[in-house]
CSV table of C-alpha atoms in Angstrom, one decimal:
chain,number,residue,atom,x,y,z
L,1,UNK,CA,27.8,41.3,35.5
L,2,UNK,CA,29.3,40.5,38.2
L,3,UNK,CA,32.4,40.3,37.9
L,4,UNK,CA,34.2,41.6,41.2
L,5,UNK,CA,35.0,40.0,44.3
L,6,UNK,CA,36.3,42.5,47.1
L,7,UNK,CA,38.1,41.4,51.0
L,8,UNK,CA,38.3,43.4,53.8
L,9,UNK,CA,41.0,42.5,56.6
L,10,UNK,CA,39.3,43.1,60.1
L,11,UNK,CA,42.1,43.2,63.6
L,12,UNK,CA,39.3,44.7,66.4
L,13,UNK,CA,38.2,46.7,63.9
L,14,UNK,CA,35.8,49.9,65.0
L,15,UNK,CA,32.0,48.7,64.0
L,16,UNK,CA,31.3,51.9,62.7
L,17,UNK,CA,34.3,52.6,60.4
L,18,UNK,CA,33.9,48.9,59.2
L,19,UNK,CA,30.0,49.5,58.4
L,20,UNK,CA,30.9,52.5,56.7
L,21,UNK,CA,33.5,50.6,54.2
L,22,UNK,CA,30.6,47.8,53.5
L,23,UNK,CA,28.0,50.6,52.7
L,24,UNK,CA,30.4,51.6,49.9
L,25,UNK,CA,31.0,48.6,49.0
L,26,UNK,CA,27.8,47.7,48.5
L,27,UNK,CA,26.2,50.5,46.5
L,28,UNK,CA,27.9,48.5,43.3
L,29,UNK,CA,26.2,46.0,41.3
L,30,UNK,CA,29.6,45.0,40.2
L,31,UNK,CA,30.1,43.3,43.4
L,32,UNK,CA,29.5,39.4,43.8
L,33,UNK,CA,31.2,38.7,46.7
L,34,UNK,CA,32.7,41.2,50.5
L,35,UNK,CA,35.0,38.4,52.1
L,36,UNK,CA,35.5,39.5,55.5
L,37,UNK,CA,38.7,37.9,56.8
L,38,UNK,CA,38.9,38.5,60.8
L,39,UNK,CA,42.3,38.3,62.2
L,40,UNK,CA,40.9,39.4,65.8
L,41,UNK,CA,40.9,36.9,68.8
L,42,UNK,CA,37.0,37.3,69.2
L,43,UNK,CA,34.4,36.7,66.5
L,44,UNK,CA,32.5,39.8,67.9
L,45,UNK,CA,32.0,41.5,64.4
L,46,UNK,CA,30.4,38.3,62.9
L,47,UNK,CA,27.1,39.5,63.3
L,48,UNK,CA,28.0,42.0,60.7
L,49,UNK,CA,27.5,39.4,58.0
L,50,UNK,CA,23.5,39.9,58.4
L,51,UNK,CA,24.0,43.0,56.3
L,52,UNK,CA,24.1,41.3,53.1
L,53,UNK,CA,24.2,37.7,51.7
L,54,UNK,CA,27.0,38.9,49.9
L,55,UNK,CA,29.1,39.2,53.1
L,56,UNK,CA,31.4,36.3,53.1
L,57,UNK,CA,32.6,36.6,57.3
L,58,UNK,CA,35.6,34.2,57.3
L,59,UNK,CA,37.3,34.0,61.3
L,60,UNK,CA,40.7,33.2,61.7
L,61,UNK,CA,41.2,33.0,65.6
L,62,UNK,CA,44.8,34.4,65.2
L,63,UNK,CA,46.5,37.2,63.8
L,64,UNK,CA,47.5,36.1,60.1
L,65,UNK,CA,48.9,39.3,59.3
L,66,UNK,CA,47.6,41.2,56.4
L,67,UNK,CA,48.5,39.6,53.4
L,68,UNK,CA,47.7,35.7,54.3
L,69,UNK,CA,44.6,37.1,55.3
L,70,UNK,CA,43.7,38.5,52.0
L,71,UNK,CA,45.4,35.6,50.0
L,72,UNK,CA,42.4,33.6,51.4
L,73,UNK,CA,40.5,36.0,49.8
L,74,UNK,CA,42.4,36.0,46.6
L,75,UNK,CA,42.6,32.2,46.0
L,76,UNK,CA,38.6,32.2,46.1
L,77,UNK,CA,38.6,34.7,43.0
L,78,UNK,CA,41.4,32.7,41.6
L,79,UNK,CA,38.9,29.4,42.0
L,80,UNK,CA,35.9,30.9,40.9
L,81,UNK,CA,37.4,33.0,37.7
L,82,UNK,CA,36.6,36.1,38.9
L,83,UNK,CA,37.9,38.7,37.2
L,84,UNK,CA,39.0,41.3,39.4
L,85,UNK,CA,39.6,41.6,42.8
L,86,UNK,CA,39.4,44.5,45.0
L,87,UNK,CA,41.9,44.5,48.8
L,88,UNK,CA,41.5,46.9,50.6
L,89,UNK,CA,41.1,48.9,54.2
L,90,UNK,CA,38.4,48.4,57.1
L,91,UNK,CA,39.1,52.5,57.1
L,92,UNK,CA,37.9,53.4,53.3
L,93,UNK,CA,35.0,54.9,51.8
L,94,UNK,CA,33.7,56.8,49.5
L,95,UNK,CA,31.0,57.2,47.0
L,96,UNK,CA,28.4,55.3,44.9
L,97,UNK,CA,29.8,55.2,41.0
L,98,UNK,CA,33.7,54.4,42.0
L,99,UNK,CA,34.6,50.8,41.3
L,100,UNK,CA,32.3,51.2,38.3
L,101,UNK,CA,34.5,53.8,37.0
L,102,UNK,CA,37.3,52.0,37.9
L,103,UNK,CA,35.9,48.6,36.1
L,104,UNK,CA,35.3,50.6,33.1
L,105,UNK,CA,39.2,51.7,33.1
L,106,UNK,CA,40.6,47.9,33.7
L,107,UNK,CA,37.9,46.8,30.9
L,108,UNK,CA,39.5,49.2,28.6
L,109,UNK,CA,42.7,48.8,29.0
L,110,UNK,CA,43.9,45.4,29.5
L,111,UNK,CA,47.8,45.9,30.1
L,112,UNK,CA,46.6,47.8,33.4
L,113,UNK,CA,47.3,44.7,36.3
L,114,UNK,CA,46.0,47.5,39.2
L,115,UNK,CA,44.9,50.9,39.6
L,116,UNK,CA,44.5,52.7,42.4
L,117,UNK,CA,42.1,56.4,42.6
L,118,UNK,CA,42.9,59.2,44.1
L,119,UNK,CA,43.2,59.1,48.1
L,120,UNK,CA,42.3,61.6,50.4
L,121,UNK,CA,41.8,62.3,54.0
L,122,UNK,CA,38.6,62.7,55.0
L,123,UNK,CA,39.4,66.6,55.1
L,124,UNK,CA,39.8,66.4,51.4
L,125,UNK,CA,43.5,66.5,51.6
L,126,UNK,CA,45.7,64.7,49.3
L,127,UNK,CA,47.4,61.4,50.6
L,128,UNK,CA,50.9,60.6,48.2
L,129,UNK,CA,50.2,56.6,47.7
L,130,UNK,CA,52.0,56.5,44.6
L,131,UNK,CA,55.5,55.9,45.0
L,132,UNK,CA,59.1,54.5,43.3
L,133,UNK,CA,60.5,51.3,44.4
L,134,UNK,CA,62.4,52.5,47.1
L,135,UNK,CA,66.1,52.6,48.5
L,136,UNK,CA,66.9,52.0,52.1
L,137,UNK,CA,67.2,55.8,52.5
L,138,UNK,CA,63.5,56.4,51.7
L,139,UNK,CA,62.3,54.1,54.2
L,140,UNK,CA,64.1,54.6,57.4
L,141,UNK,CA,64.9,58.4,56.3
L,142,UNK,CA,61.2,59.3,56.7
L,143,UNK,CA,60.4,57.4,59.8
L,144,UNK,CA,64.2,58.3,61.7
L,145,UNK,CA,65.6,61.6,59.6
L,146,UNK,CA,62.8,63.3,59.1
L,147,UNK,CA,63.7,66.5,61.5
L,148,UNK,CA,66.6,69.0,62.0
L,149,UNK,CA,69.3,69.5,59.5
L,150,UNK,CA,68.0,66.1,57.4
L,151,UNK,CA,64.5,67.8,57.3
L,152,UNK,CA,65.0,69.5,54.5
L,153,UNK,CA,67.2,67.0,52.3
L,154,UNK,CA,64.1,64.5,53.4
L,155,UNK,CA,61.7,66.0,52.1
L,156,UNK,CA,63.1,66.7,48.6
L,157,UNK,CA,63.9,63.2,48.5
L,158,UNK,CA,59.9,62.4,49.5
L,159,UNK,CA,59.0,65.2,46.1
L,160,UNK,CA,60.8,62.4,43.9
L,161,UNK,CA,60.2,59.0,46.2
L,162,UNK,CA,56.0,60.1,46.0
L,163,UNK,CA,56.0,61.5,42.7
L,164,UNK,CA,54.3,64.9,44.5
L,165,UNK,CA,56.1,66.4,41.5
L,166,UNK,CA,52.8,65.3,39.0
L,167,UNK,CA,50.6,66.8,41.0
L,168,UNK,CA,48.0,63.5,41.1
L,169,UNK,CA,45.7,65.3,38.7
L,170,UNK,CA,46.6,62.9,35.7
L,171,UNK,CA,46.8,59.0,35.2
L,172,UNK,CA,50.4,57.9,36.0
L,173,UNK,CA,52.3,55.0,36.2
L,174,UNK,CA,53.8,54.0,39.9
L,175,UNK,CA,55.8,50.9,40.8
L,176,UNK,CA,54.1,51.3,44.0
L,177,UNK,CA,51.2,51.6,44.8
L,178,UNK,CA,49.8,51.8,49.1
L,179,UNK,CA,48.0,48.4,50.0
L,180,UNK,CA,45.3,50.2,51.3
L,181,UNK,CA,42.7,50.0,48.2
L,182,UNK,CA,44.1,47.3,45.2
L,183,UNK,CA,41.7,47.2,41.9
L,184,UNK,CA,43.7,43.8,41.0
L,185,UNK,CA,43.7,42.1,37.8
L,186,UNK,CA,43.0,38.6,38.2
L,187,UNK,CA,44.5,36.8,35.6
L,188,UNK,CA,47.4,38.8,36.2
L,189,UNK,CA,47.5,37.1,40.2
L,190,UNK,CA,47.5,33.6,38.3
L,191,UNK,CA,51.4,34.9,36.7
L,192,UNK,CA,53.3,36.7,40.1
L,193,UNK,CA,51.5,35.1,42.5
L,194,UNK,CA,49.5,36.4,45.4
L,195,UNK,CA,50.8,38.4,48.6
L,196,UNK,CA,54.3,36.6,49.6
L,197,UNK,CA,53.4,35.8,53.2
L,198,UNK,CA,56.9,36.1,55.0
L,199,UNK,CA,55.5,39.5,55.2
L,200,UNK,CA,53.2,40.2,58.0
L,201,UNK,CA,51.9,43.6,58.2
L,202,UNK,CA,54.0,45.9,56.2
L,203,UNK,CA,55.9,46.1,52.8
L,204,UNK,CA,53.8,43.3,51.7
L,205,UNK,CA,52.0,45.6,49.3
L,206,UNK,CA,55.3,46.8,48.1
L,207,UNK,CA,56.2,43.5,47.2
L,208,UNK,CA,53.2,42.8,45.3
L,209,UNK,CA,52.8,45.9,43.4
L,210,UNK,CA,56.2,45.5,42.1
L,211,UNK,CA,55.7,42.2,40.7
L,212,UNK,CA,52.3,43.2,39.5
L,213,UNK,CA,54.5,46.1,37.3
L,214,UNK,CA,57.1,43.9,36.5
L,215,UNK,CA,54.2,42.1,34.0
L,216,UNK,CA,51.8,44.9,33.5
L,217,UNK,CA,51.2,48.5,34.6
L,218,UNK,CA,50.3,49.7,37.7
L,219,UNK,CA,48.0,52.7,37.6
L,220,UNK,CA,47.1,56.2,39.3
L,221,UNK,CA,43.1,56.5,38.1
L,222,UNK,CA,42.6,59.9,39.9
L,223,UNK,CA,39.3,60.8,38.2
L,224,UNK,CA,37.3,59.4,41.2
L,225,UNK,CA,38.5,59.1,44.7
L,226,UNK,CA,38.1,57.3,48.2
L,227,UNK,CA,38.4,58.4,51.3
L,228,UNK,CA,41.3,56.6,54.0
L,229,UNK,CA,41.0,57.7,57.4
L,230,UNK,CA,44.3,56.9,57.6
L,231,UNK,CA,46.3,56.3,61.5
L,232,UNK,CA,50.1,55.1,60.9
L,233,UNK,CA,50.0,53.1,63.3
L,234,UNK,CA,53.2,52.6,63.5
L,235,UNK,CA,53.9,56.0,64.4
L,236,UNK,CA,51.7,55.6,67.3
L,237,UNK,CA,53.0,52.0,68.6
L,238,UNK,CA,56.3,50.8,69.4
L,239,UNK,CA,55.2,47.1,68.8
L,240,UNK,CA,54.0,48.3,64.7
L,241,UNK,CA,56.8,50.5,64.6
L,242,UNK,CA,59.0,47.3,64.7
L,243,UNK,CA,56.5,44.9,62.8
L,244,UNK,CA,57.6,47.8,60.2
L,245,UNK,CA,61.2,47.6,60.9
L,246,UNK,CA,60.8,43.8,60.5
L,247,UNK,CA,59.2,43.3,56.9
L,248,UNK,CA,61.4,46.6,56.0
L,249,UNK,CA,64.6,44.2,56.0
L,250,UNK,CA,62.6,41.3,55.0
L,251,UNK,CA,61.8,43.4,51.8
L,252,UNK,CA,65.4,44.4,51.3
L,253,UNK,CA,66.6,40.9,51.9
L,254,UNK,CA,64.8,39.8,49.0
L,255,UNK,CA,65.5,42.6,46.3
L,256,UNK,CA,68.6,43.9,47.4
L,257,UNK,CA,69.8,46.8,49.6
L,258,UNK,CA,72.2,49.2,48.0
L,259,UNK,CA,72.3,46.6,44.7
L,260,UNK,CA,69.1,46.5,42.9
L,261,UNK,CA,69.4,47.2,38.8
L,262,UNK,CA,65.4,46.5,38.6
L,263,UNK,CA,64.6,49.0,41.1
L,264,UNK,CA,67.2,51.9,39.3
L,265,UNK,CA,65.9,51.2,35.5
L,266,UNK,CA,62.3,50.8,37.1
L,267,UNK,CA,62.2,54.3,38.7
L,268,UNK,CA,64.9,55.6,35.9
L,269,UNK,CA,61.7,55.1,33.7
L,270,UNK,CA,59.0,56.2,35.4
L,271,UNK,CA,60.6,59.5,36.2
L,272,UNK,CA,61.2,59.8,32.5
L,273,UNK,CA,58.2,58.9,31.8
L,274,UNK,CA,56.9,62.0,33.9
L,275,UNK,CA,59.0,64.4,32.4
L,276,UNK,CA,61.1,64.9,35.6
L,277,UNK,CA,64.6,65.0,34.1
């Protein structure tokens, strides 16, 4: 059956990395729909659509960002009563037999609202996606603090903020889970809501995953795995770097800075629940 609808946000996206994370795509029977939402100026990568008549190329002609993008996406599923809904990276792969396993999780356990697998570089090393809601001080701490004297006090912070502490090698429950590959529960959509758009690049999964476990768990799956050739951007460019800062304070506008009871009894739990303290 076909019961899973999957979008791909495309900004000058490299042919070959975006061919790659189709191929996968495509190996599932699962699959009814690939919506290809580009945000680019040019619709150069349209021809892409001849790979399958399941590719759905949709052209903006304007950088949406990357939620609104996938919300256009998302409301298709929502109109159609699809049942799940996969968003995720132009930079993911991996290999035939994943978003069947992952089906088969969501199908038996219906309090799940996402799940994520396990994420690695392509050099088989671990990426920590899985993360707390966090404070201030995780955010900017990582990206400013994160050398010197503060190196050290940054890092244990990181242990507890990504749950590195579990090790990834079980299921576990994470109030956030990275943007970059979403297994999303329809119906679920149809209570929260879709991505809040005042958020253009960044946080915007943040947001979502929270609201998606304030209703239903959000899940580490990590018995299969995908690959994320993964660039932070905004590492690398000054103009991402502040798109970050941007939706960083837009984030903690909305739920609070320092005050923010449902972010302490949210991670207050989960650490509990992980046998932490």
């Amino acid at each position: 059956m076909q019961d899973l609808n999957v979008s791909i946000v495309l900004y000058h996206t490299d042919k070959s990395i975006l061919i790659k994370a189709i191929e996968s795509v495509l190996k599932s029977n699962l699959v009814k729909h690939l919506f290809l939402i580009d945000n680019s100026r040019g619709d150069k990568l349209r021809e892409i659509k001849s790979l399958s008549e399941k590719i759905l190329y949709i052209h903006t002609r304007k950088n949406l960002g990357y939620g609104k993008a996938h919300n256009i996406a998302l409301k298709k599923s929502l109109e159609n009563n699809i049942k799940y809904h996969l968003a995720m990276n132009p930079d993911i792969y991996f290999n035939e037999g994943v978003l069947e396993k992952l089906y088969r999780f969501m199908e038996e356990n219906e309090e799940v609202g996402l799940v994520m697998p396990k994420v690695l570089y392509p050099n088989g090393k671990l990426q920590y996606l899985c993360k707390l809601l966090p404070t201030p001080f995780d955010l900017f701490s990582r990206r400013f603090l994160n050398w010197g004297v503060f190196k050290k006090i940054v890092e244990k912070r990181q242990n507890v903020y990504e749950l590195r502490f579990t090790g990834y090698d079980k299921i576990i429950e994470a109030p956030f889970l990275s943007g970059c590959f979403m297994f999303l529960r329809v119906k679920i959509l149809e209570k929260i809501g879709l991505f809040d758009e005042r958020f253009f690049l960044y946080c915007d999964d943040l947001d979502l995953s929270r609201r998606i476990h304030s209703t239903s768990k959000t899940i580490l799956y990590p018995y299969c795995e995908i690959y994320h050739e993964w660039g932070r951007g905004s590492y690398k460019n000054f103009k991402l770097l502040i798109y970050h800062i941007v939706d960083a304070i837009r984030y903690f506008n909305k739920w609070g800075w320092f005050f923010d009871k449902e972010r302490k009894e949210t991670n207050k739990k989960i650490l509990k629940n992980n046998l932490f303290f």
